[in-house]
XYZ file of C-alpha atoms in Angstrom:
718
model
C -12.887 19.168 8.871
C -15.284 22.027 8.689
C -17.742 21.156 6.047
C -20.367 22.766 3.807
C -23.145 20.528 2.933
C -24.759 20.392 -0.404
C -28.296 19.654 0.595
C -31.482 19.192 -1.322
C -33.833 18.521 1.687
C -33.807 14.815 0.658
C -32.892 11.763 2.717
C -29.521 11.182 1.193
C -27.948 14.701 1.542
C -29.228 14.651 5.292
C -28.014 11.294 6.070
C -24.628 12.149 4.470
C -24.444 15.071 6.904
C -25.104 12.579 9.826
C -22.147 10.368 8.522
C -19.892 13.461 8.506
C -20.663 14.238 12.122
C -20.175 10.431 12.910
C -16.783 10.751 11.441
C -15.749 13.771 13.596
C -16.419 16.499 11.083
C -18.376 19.823 11.711
C -21.098 21.001 9.519
C -20.778 24.897 9.405
C -22.759 25.623 6.330
C -25.687 24.365 4.192
C -25.698 25.147 0.268
C -28.425 24.571 -2.308
C -28.976 25.420 -5.793
C -32.445 26.201 -7.017
C -33.901 27.358 -10.346
C -34.019 31.060 -11.117
C -37.859 30.952 -11.478
C -39.546 29.570 -8.364
C -42.752 28.747 -10.241
C -40.988 26.113 -12.621
C -40.674 22.540 -11.539
C -37.129 21.770 -12.928
C -37.285 18.033 -12.974
C -34.611 17.250 -15.620
C -31.330 18.011 -13.932
C -28.741 15.289 -13.492
C -27.184 17.046 -10.620
C -29.842 18.508 -8.394
C -33.092 17.932 -6.618
C -35.612 20.873 -6.890
C -38.968 21.951 -5.087
C -37.279 21.912 -1.634
C -36.089 25.337 -1.365
C -38.439 26.384 1.500
C -37.267 23.441 3.336
C -33.653 24.881 3.123
C -34.769 28.039 4.724
C -36.531 26.211 7.658
C -33.563 23.676 8.145
C -31.174 26.636 8.473
C -33.107 27.647 11.512
C -33.165 24.388 13.411
C -29.788 22.858 12.663
C -27.712 25.781 14.196
C -25.835 26.136 10.778
C -25.405 28.715 8.204
C -27.044 28.349 4.844
C -26.004 29.612 1.466
C -28.375 29.421 -1.381
C -27.950 30.294 -4.968
C -30.549 31.180 -7.545
C -29.498 29.465 -10.859
C -28.067 31.645 -13.563
C -27.892 30.701 -17.412
C -25.237 28.320 -18.122
C -23.890 25.067 -16.932
C -25.329 23.862 -13.861
C -21.953 22.601 -12.424
C -20.391 26.164 -13.083
C -23.424 27.386 -10.723
C -22.265 25.112 -8.128
C -18.716 26.223 -8.437
C -19.856 29.946 -8.059
C -21.872 28.846 -5.028
C -19.094 27.117 -3.016
C -16.549 29.836 -4.088
C -18.887 32.265 -2.284
C -18.983 29.945 0.732
C -15.383 29.689 0.854
C -15.201 33.600 0.658
C -17.705 34.070 3.324
C -16.464 31.118 5.627
C -12.670 30.654 4.955
C -12.379 27.985 7.538
C -14.357 25.530 5.225
C -12.193 22.775 3.976
C -14.649 19.990 2.738
C -17.873 19.427 0.991
C -20.445 16.821 1.877
C -23.005 15.428 -0.990
C -25.154 12.489 -0.962
C -24.094 10.745 -4.200
C -24.711 6.995 -3.911
C -24.152 5.573 -7.325
C -24.109 8.471 -9.716
C -20.690 8.896 -11.439
C -22.086 11.841 -13.125
C -22.887 13.554 -10.003
C -19.647 12.402 -8.086
C -17.244 13.428 -10.672
C -18.596 16.969 -11.168
C -18.519 17.621 -7.464
C -14.944 16.392 -7.219
C -13.968 18.614 -10.240
C -15.423 21.590 -8.479
C -13.832 20.589 -5.159
C -10.524 20.055 -6.836
C -10.586 23.649 -8.421
C -11.320 25.350 -5.049
C -8.934 23.280 -2.911
C -11.782 21.596 -1.214
C -12.067 17.733 -0.072
C -15.038 16.004 -1.314
C -16.885 13.652 1.263
C -19.311 11.093 -0.125
C -19.891 8.646 2.607
C -22.859 7.199 0.949
C -20.890 6.351 -2.433
C -21.115 2.734 -3.342
C -22.828 1.491 -0.338
C -25.565 -1.223 -0.533
C -28.776 0.637 -1.340
C -30.977 -1.795 0.470
C -28.931 -1.351 3.652
C -28.650 2.418 3.266
C -32.466 2.452 2.985
C -32.896 0.333 6.336
C -30.498 2.704 8.168
C -32.224 5.686 6.783
C -35.611 4.669 8.062
C -33.947 2.583 11.047
C -39.566 3.896 -10.438
C -41.555 2.071 -12.235
C -44.587 1.066 -10.477
C -44.808 4.216 -8.266
C -48.098 6.010 -8.539
C -48.192 9.776 -7.742
C -51.595 9.678 -6.525
C -50.995 6.761 -4.349
C -47.381 7.100 -2.977
C -46.447 10.755 -2.950
C -46.561 12.100 0.600
C -45.870 8.710 2.229
C -43.201 7.791 4.546
C -40.114 5.719 3.442
C -40.772 3.377 6.276
C -44.228 2.814 4.978
C -42.980 2.398 1.169
C -39.882 0.169 2.101
C -41.402 -3.343 1.220
C -43.154 -1.815 -1.833
C -39.851 -0.426 -3.005
C -38.166 -3.630 -2.598
C -40.980 -5.479 -4.543
C -40.316 -3.229 -7.230
C -36.717 -3.794 -7.194
C -37.289 -7.532 -7.538
C -39.807 -6.862 -10.536
C -38.192 -4.162 -12.412
C -34.653 -3.610 -11.066
C -35.303 0.065 -9.768
C -32.945 1.597 -7.466
C -34.464 1.196 -3.911
C -32.793 4.541 -2.843
C -34.126 6.386 -5.910
C -30.629 6.718 -7.482
C -32.039 6.206 -10.844
C -34.350 9.106 -10.439
C -37.328 6.810 -9.612
C -38.256 9.281 -6.779
C -37.159 12.027 -4.489
C -37.430 12.734 -0.918
C -38.110 15.633 1.656
C -36.749 15.093 5.123
C -39.123 16.242 7.904
C -37.274 14.929 10.837
C -33.806 13.394 11.631
C -31.206 13.462 14.449
C -29.657 16.641 12.828
C -32.873 18.496 13.614
C -31.938 19.307 17.005
C -34.501 22.108 17.654
C -37.684 21.292 15.861
C -39.184 19.125 13.209
C -41.281 19.978 10.109
C -45.091 19.179 10.115
C -46.455 19.122 6.686
C -50.131 20.337 7.075
C -51.268 20.731 3.563
C -49.897 19.700 0.198
C -50.837 19.277 -3.726
C -49.999 16.399 -5.902
C -49.354 17.858 -9.445
C -49.345 15.350 -12.304
C -46.528 16.269 -14.982
C -47.059 13.076 -16.980
C -49.998 10.772 -17.026
C -48.083 7.921 -18.817
C -49.750 4.609 -18.025
C -46.515 2.860 -17.363
C -44.326 5.539 -15.486
C -46.351 8.479 -14.559
C -44.457 11.580 -13.179
C -45.834 13.861 -10.377
C -44.636 16.448 -7.840
C -45.731 17.137 -4.363
C -46.023 20.853 -3.683
C -46.129 21.628 0.120
C -48.854 24.372 0.639
C -48.791 24.757 4.510
C -46.436 23.354 7.131
C -45.391 24.369 10.551
C -42.258 23.829 12.855
C -42.946 21.727 15.922
C -40.155 22.504 18.539
C -38.523 19.649 20.411
C -38.551 19.481 24.256
C -35.173 20.761 25.828
C -34.271 23.025 22.886
C -37.209 25.454 22.699
C -40.521 26.221 24.047
C -43.607 24.252 22.329
C -45.588 27.568 22.405
C -43.893 28.569 19.152
C -43.974 32.246 20.284
C -42.057 34.940 18.364
C -39.512 35.180 20.983
C -38.661 31.615 20.791
C -38.289 31.948 16.969
C -36.105 35.032 17.386
C -33.849 33.340 19.836
C -33.430 30.311 17.539
C -32.783 32.527 14.591
C -29.898 34.229 16.667
C -28.373 30.803 17.321
C -28.412 29.597 13.810
C -26.402 32.189 12.234
C -27.235 33.909 8.954
C -29.083 33.098 5.801
C -27.441 34.390 2.526
C -28.715 34.306 -0.962
C -26.050 34.384 -3.558
C -27.167 36.132 -6.813
C -25.217 36.916 -9.943
C -21.658 35.616 -10.658
C -19.068 35.805 -7.912
C -15.896 37.864 -8.747
C -13.415 35.916 -10.906
C -10.533 37.297 -8.919
C -11.681 35.620 -5.627
C -8.877 34.224 -3.673
C -10.853 30.948 -3.214
C -10.232 30.243 -6.965
C -7.438 27.797 -7.847
C -5.061 28.636 -10.289
C -3.814 26.021 -12.750
C -0.545 24.456 -11.782
C 2.318 26.371 -13.525
C 4.249 24.542 -16.394
C 7.462 23.234 -15.483
C 10.044 25.395 -17.282
C 12.926 25.199 -15.128
C 15.573 22.740 -16.167
C 18.292 20.782 -14.139
C 21.417 19.761 -15.929
C 22.454 16.212 -15.878
C 25.421 14.637 -17.517
C 24.773 11.633 -19.870
C 26.782 9.276 -17.576
C 24.255 9.887 -14.896
C 21.173 9.051 -16.691
C 19.936 5.483 -17.353
C 16.889 4.723 -19.524
C 15.472 1.364 -20.294
C 12.565 0.723 -22.618
C 10.650 -2.477 -23.273
C 9.108 -2.192 -26.600
C 5.689 -3.579 -27.566
C 2.852 -3.058 -29.963
C 0.045 -2.157 -27.431
C 2.019 -1.309 -24.295
C 5.564 -0.934 -23.264
C 7.377 0.347 -20.293
C 10.138 3.081 -19.779
C 12.422 3.206 -16.677
C 14.701 6.117 -15.704
C 17.150 6.452 -12.864
C 20.180 8.297 -12.179
C 23.711 7.018 -11.244
C 24.988 9.007 -8.396
C 28.092 9.894 -6.892
C 29.393 12.354 -4.205
C 30.242 14.894 -6.504
C 26.819 14.847 -8.298
C 24.785 14.297 -5.531
C 21.551 16.509 -5.397
C 18.315 16.563 -3.351
C 15.232 14.475 -4.101
C 13.301 17.264 -5.738
C 16.159 17.887 -8.403
C 16.551 14.173 -8.968
C 12.961 13.554 -9.380
C 12.536 16.694 -11.721
C 15.359 15.207 -13.886
C 13.842 11.834 -14.047
C 10.264 12.873 -14.822
C 11.515 15.352 -17.476
C 13.573 12.690 -19.229
C 10.664 10.403 -19.279
C 8.335 13.014 -20.581
C 10.960 13.815 -23.474
C 10.925 10.211 -24.212
C 7.280 9.960 -24.401
C 7.194 12.937 -26.713
C 10.051 11.477 -28.939
C 7.900 8.233 -29.440
C 4.755 10.364 -30.118
C 3.054 9.871 -26.778
C 2.454 12.013 -23.669
C 1.433 11.328 -20.061
C -2.287 10.770 -21.144
C -1.003 7.341 -22.624
C 0.537 6.156 -19.239
C -1.311 3.555 -17.563
C 0.667 3.133 -14.528
C 3.548 4.662 -12.555
C 5.958 3.087 -10.112
C 7.685 5.867 -8.076
C 10.608 4.798 -6.004
C 12.262 7.297 -3.651
C 15.126 7.143 -1.244
C 13.265 8.700 1.527
C 9.759 8.383 2.322
C 10.021 11.310 4.966
C 10.282 13.409 1.718
C 7.042 12.081 0.299
C 5.280 15.535 0.331
C 8.214 16.875 -1.692
C 8.030 13.926 -4.123
C 4.265 14.523 -4.540
C 4.502 18.235 -5.097
C 6.938 17.884 -7.874
C 5.044 14.831 -9.449
C 1.733 16.869 -9.621
C 3.601 19.540 -11.634
C 4.103 16.935 -14.506
C 1.079 14.691 -14.251
C -2.063 16.718 -14.351
C -5.722 16.155 -15.076
C -5.368 18.490 -17.996
C -2.572 16.257 -19.582
C -4.586 13.213 -19.048
C -8.061 13.831 -20.368
C -8.935 10.139 -20.328
C -7.843 9.662 -16.682
C -4.566 10.000 -14.555
C -2.573 6.919 -14.374
C -2.623 4.760 -11.187
C 0.533 4.750 -8.973
C 2.373 3.057 -6.364
C 5.124 4.722 -4.279
C 7.780 2.860 -2.337
C 10.879 3.736 -0.520
C 13.781 1.761 -1.628
C 17.701 1.667 -0.913
C 18.501 3.488 -3.874
C 21.664 5.281 -2.425
C 23.025 2.046 -1.037
C 23.516 0.796 -4.794
C 24.799 3.964 -6.247
C 21.547 5.422 -7.510
C 20.069 8.859 -7.131
C 17.324 9.662 -4.856
C 14.397 9.105 -7.359
C 13.546 6.260 -9.822
C 10.625 6.067 -11.978
C 9.053 3.379 -14.174
C 5.938 3.948 -16.370
C 3.668 1.529 -18.453
C 2.820 3.247 -21.483
C -0.183 2.419 -23.947
C -0.084 3.156 -27.601
C -3.728 4.421 -27.693
C -5.999 6.041 -25.213
C -8.680 3.339 -24.847
C -7.968 2.785 -21.110
C -10.798 2.916 -18.557
C -9.760 4.833 -15.442
C -11.471 4.663 -11.814
C -10.542 7.848 -10.100
C -12.531 8.517 -6.916
C -11.290 11.592 -5.043
C -14.094 11.803 -2.507
C -13.715 10.494 0.937
C -16.327 7.570 1.456
C -16.991 4.350 3.134
C -16.361 2.848 -0.081
C -12.481 2.579 -0.579
C -9.626 5.076 0.120
C -9.799 8.188 -1.887
C -7.044 9.340 -4.337
C -7.076 13.067 -3.722
C -4.763 14.188 -6.593
C -3.629 12.995 -10.156
C -3.323 9.451 -9.447
C -6.297 6.933 -9.807
C -7.401 3.616 -8.073
C -7.163 1.530 -11.038
C -6.705 1.568 -14.726
C -8.109 -1.134 -17.105
C -6.495 -1.447 -20.520
C -6.670 -4.366 -23.008
C -8.428 -6.738 -20.305
C -5.572 -6.082 -17.591
C -6.516 -4.152 -14.589
C -3.669 -2.441 -12.826
C -4.445 -1.453 -9.264
C -2.771 1.374 -7.247
C -0.885 0.203 -4.366
C -3.525 -0.369 -1.445
C -2.640 0.316 2.200
C -4.587 -0.743 5.211
C -6.536 2.417 5.280
C -9.991 2.785 7.029
C -11.973 4.472 3.995
C -14.071 6.908 5.887
C -11.160 8.374 8.119
C -8.359 7.782 5.695
C -6.291 6.404 8.719
C -4.300 3.171 9.062
C -5.929 0.469 11.049
C -4.557 -0.446 14.352
C -3.552 -4.118 15.126
C -0.376 -4.764 13.209
C 0.519 -5.905 9.701
C -2.134 -8.678 9.187
C -4.893 -6.348 10.205
C -3.604 -3.747 7.674
C -3.267 -6.468 4.979
C -6.924 -7.581 5.551
C -8.260 -4.016 5.178
C -6.061 -3.434 2.132
C -7.492 -6.530 0.487
C -10.964 -5.381 1.457
C -10.288 -2.085 -0.211
C -8.811 -3.836 -3.430
C -12.007 -5.959 -3.494
C -14.092 -2.805 -3.483
C -12.221 -1.542 -6.417
C -12.282 -4.831 -8.301
C -16.138 -4.772 -7.947
C -16.283 -1.522 -9.948
C -14.897 -3.502 -12.745
C -17.437 -6.619 -12.324
C -14.490 -8.801 -10.967
C -13.024 -9.978 -7.748
C -9.579 -10.307 -6.703
C -10.178 -13.841 -5.611
C -11.290 -15.044 -8.891
C -9.617 -12.723 -11.492
C -6.022 -11.925 -10.083
C -3.198 -12.916 -12.180
C -0.839 -11.926 -9.448
C -0.191 -9.999 -6.338
C 2.918 -8.042 -5.381
C 3.080 -7.636 -1.547
C 5.309 -4.765 -0.269
C 6.456 -5.497 3.492
C 8.005 -2.709 5.477
C 11.234 -3.493 7.109
C 9.650 -2.533 10.311
C 7.744 -5.771 10.129
C 9.489 -8.254 12.330
C 10.635 -11.490 10.589
C 8.341 -13.596 12.781
C 5.256 -11.548 11.407
C 6.123 -11.825 7.753
C 5.080 -15.394 7.443
C 1.749 -14.564 9.074
C 1.165 -12.019 6.367
C 1.511 -14.711 3.752
C -0.853 -16.987 5.720
C -3.485 -14.312 6.078
C -3.267 -13.499 2.357
C -3.804 -17.070 1.648
C -6.789 -17.594 4.088
C -8.506 -14.464 2.872
C -8.451 -15.301 -0.601
C -9.393 -18.891 -0.001
C -12.426 -17.776 2.090
C -13.598 -15.211 -0.516
C -13.203 -17.643 -3.240
C -15.519 -20.149 -1.433
C -17.990 -17.424 -1.158
C -17.909 -16.733 -4.964
C -18.329 -20.481 -5.633
C -21.565 -20.696 -3.532
C -22.965 -17.282 -5.009
C -21.921 -17.629 -8.509
C -21.790 -21.390 -9.107
C -18.074 -20.804 -10.410
C -16.198 -24.085 -11.443
C -12.603 -22.539 -12.233
C -10.859 -19.426 -11.441
C -7.445 -18.003 -12.035
C -4.790 -19.374 -9.786
C -2.760 -16.298 -8.899
C 0.940 -16.179 -8.179
C 2.694 -14.033 -5.591
C 5.567 -11.664 -5.214
C 6.771 -10.367 -1.700
C 8.997 -7.429 -1.491
C 10.976 -6.140 1.390
C 10.908 -2.205 1.432
C 12.610 0.378 3.332
C 9.545 2.145 4.108
C 5.766 2.714 2.774
C 3.597 5.690 2.543
C 2.032 6.768 6.087
C 4.611 4.399 7.522
C 2.315 1.637 6.715
C 3.497 -2.120 7.187
C 2.014 -3.585 4.265
C 0.894 -2.542 0.651
C -0.615 -4.604 -1.846
C -0.848 -4.330 -5.627
C -3.054 -6.652 -7.412
C -2.962 -7.310 -11.385
C -6.242 -8.716 -12.711
C -7.528 -10.147 -15.892
C -10.941 -8.769 -16.685
C -12.851 -10.827 -19.037
C -15.253 -9.640 -21.697
C -18.813 -10.338 -21.058
C -18.888 -13.185 -23.771
C -16.208 -15.096 -21.848
C -16.115 -17.097 -18.773
C -13.001 -17.785 -16.648
C -13.382 -21.542 -16.838
C -12.799 -21.170 -20.608
C -9.676 -19.124 -20.383
C -7.445 -20.758 -17.979
C -5.141 -23.244 -19.631
C -1.471 -24.028 -19.529
C 0.071 -24.671 -23.031
C 3.254 -26.576 -23.311
C 2.957 -27.395 -27.213
C 6.491 -25.878 -28.137
C 9.922 -26.902 -26.979
C 12.429 -24.304 -26.181
C 15.950 -24.468 -27.646
C 18.844 -24.998 -25.134
C 21.133 -22.260 -24.592
C 24.383 -21.936 -22.607
C 24.612 -25.735 -22.311
C 21.634 -25.750 -19.629
C 19.504 -28.988 -19.757
C 16.064 -29.539 -18.624
C 15.915 -30.637 -15.084
C 12.727 -31.567 -12.934
C 14.124 -29.103 -10.160
C 13.946 -26.355 -12.475
C 10.072 -26.349 -11.792
C 10.594 -25.488 -8.389
C 12.211 -22.067 -9.333
C 9.166 -20.435 -10.587
C 5.491 -19.781 -10.404
C 3.262 -19.094 -13.436
C -0.320 -17.856 -14.482
C -1.218 -18.292 -18.127
C -4.383 -17.046 -19.669
C -4.778 -18.897 -22.921
C -3.195 -17.187 -25.958
C -3.435 -13.894 -24.054
C -1.371 -13.482 -20.957
C 1.892 -15.155 -19.341
C 3.059 -13.911 -15.893
C 5.879 -15.491 -14.116
C 7.750 -15.107 -10.834
C 11.060 -16.730 -10.889
C 13.180 -17.013 -7.721
C 16.936 -17.732 -7.320
C 17.514 -18.687 -3.585
C 20.962 -19.301 -2.222
C 20.184 -22.915 -2.459
C 19.400 -22.883 -5.978
C 22.349 -20.642 -7.007
C 24.657 -23.009 -5.378
C 23.256 -25.695 -7.498
C 23.540 -23.804 -10.738
C 27.015 -22.909 -10.236
C 28.010 -26.193 -9.172
C 26.828 -27.949 -12.390
C 29.521 -29.017 -14.462
C 30.151 -27.237 -17.655
C 31.250 -28.666 -20.974
C 34.499 -27.115 -22.791
C 32.422 -24.725 -24.917
C 31.407 -23.014 -21.512
C 35.001 -22.408 -20.179
C 34.884 -18.804 -20.775
C 31.574 -18.416 -19.219
C 33.054 -20.306 -16.062
C 36.018 -17.906 -15.990
C 33.538 -14.733 -16.305
C 31.318 -16.278 -13.315
C 34.439 -16.585 -11.105
C 35.279 -12.915 -11.696
C 31.582 -11.508 -10.945
C 31.024 -13.892 -8.095
C 28.843 -16.425 -10.214
C 26.424 -13.684 -11.181
C 27.052 -14.262 -14.882
C 26.193 -17.846 -14.576
C 23.053 -17.026 -12.636
C 21.873 -14.330 -15.153
C 22.107 -16.755 -18.042
C 20.201 -19.239 -16.093
C 17.318 -16.829 -15.386
C 17.223 -15.645 -18.926
C 17.406 -19.445 -20.123
C 14.496 -20.361 -17.970
C 12.404 -17.377 -18.705
C 12.870 -17.963 -22.421
C 11.829 -21.538 -21.914
C 8.659 -20.666 -20.133
C 7.713 -18.049 -22.740
C 8.280 -20.165 -25.721
C 6.600 -23.318 -24.503
C 3.426 -21.151 -23.702
C 3.406 -19.977 -27.236
C 4.677 -16.249 -26.468
C 7.656 -14.491 -27.432
C 9.939 -11.840 -26.173
C 8.158 -9.236 -28.328
C 4.930 -9.908 -26.121
C 6.781 -8.900 -22.920
C 5.386 -5.827 -21.525
C 7.646 -5.511 -18.442
C 10.399 -7.448 -16.866
C 11.716 -6.511 -13.565
C 14.838 -7.899 -11.814
C 14.949 -7.598 -8.107
C 18.114 -7.781 -6.295
C 18.867 -7.167 -2.461
C 21.415 -4.621 -1.254
C 23.187 -7.544 0.646
C 24.542 -8.570 -2.742
C 27.108 -5.609 -2.330
C 27.016 -5.015 -5.971
C 26.534 -1.665 -7.760
C 23.522 -1.609 -9.919
C 25.425 -0.534 -13.206
C 27.555 -3.721 -12.685
C 24.555 -5.946 -12.249
C 22.929 -4.164 -15.297
C 25.960 -4.797 -17.556
C 25.912 -8.692 -16.537
C 22.331 -9.051 -17.524
C 22.627 -6.812 -20.583
C 25.540 -9.009 -21.779
C 23.335 -12.180 -21.162
C 20.513 -10.738 -23.209
C 22.849 -9.857 -26.087
C 24.057 -13.388 -26.266
C 20.632 -14.777 -26.282
C 19.791 -12.213 -29.301
C 22.799 -13.769 -30.958
C 21.649 -17.446 -30.379
C 17.938 -16.425 -31.136
C 17.786 -14.199 -34.344
C 14.138 -13.616 -34.107
C 14.716 -11.791 -30.767
C 14.976 -8.223 -31.378
C 16.832 -5.786 -29.190
C 17.314 -2.240 -30.489
C 19.680 -0.756 -27.994
C 17.612 0.055 -25.031
C 17.596 -2.297 -22.020
C 14.536 -4.647 -22.009
C 14.598 -5.184 -18.281
C 14.413 -2.909 -15.238
C 16.524 -3.491 -12.029
C 14.945 -2.872 -8.826
C 17.171 -2.597 -5.698
C 15.280 -4.021 -2.610
C 16.023 -5.153 0.993
C 14.635 -8.627 0.043
C 12.287 -10.228 -2.449
C 10.723 -13.722 -3.297
C 7.827 -15.826 -3.904
C 7.479 -16.341 -0.190
C 7.309 -13.915 2.737
C 10.746 -15.035 3.703
C 12.157 -12.705 0.914
C 15.678 -14.116 0.852
C 16.177 -14.580 -3.041
C 19.408 -13.513 -4.473
C 17.554 -12.629 -7.798
C 13.929 -12.514 -8.131
C 12.350 -12.069 -11.710
C 8.884 -10.588 -12.508
C 7.720 -11.098 -16.070
C 4.556 -10.167 -17.655
C 3.681 -10.941 -21.239
C 0.599 -10.040 -23.200
C -0.287 -10.774 -26.801
C -1.591 -7.712 -28.959
């Protein structure tokens, strides 16, 4: 990409430019904001570094790039940056990205991303979330700082002292907390010359005895030309030749025209409608006090067949209507599962999606998302299927990093990396993408998985947790393009990675106990970018006052009633995995394999179950299996002191190899839940289905993914 670099003259912005070049981008312009009054030292900006404007003019001469500088106008400093970058786009239309040196400042990163989004530019922040000590070492290959002693010194000279201050006072060694600013005099980017500072003055702004503030004013300096690029004589002819090579220096003063083509117009509201008959539309809703799920899919026939765009628009409009009816909007949505019938139409799906879910509609942050191709048409569905997880408040905490960086894959658009609500962290599906290049790692499914896990860990660290110690469960989507022989290797790699990371956490943090996560493997038709693996972790993020060792318990204090004649048997324990956080969370993965199904259906039934037996014969035994699943889930819920009212979502995965239409399977499970409600008067069912059926090529607790039915249940107390 062709990049305009936001530069201050300091080490961070210069090193960020070097990283851009390292990853194959081309710096075509430099942009800098400076105070309107050159005589004023503006030291209180949270966004910009000042007192380096002369450096900018010199740098444009020996870096062979254009430079655009803006003299600040009254108003918000972020809008000043918008005006500046808008002018960059007008004069250099080929610019597609912006580089910045943000390391830890969310304030700076979010505002740069906002401006980039409005202008249709990509934000590049290759220093974001990198270890500051390592960065400082790379750049040189506060409390306790004294202006008279340390101003004007080289970073290499101050390196040991900065790390000593970090140990004593916790300062940011890269100066991210405003401890100090830098001026770059030479670096590999300066191909023609280096700056030599001849004379400077230290001006003391505050003589505070603990944290004095001072500014270095360059009074005289010259360019020292490098051998091979220009004559060392410094003749006027040499300077003129360099000036001709470096392009032009522009100063942007005043406001840019508001009708500039570079400006991004807001996304138009979706006003067109697509008619849909009631018998095509199916909506389920799992009610709950603090969170609930809504699912919408279309029943398809040849006569009603439509394209993905129309089907997705119908589904999104119906969910939006449901949200409004319940008194909510897209801003309350925590997570979205987007299932489509053909991943080759992902661009179409995304363009439709972003017309409904926008930053403007989600002021507290856009929801996280996973997108999977599933065999929808094979089970009689339309081409789009959506499930949303909704909160009844807007107390969620959203992590949405749109900048491309070395930290984790960016989310450029209205979907975030992770959403935290009521101590549960929902992560977007992570692919094995190399963050700085946003390309899939080479080497096969296990290599992609390892990178996806590293990306997930980077996201988890932003919430002060780890996927190895705080995960409740993992959903691992495997592409059908992964050979059967490779699928078990994925499971082995996942186990080994988490075990190794857990050992490291034990050694570093002296942890005695961690959550014991459970696993769900799903065989999908295809994944975004034709990835082979996608992973979706769900984590429990404790309050600062709690420790994991205090919360991991398994309650079995209550005995569940027996239903449909099922009696407890030891082999039932082999059908499921569970992760229970005491009095808070209960997660269950229940698997019905062919062997278990045969055992269930072969068990003798008493006379009172003769009707059930006849029904089972008519539906191929699925009636009996559905009742067993619900019986066992009910038993687990009750014995761990939860109720069905605590269930946030219940997904039932079934393979297309069952050769059973989804509407038929839905009717079978709905009937079983109705029967349970009759036997359990305290269970409330208000008309809407309390489960979501998900058609897949395969699913299960292991990477063999050969279950007949797989149940994924998540319950959380309010």
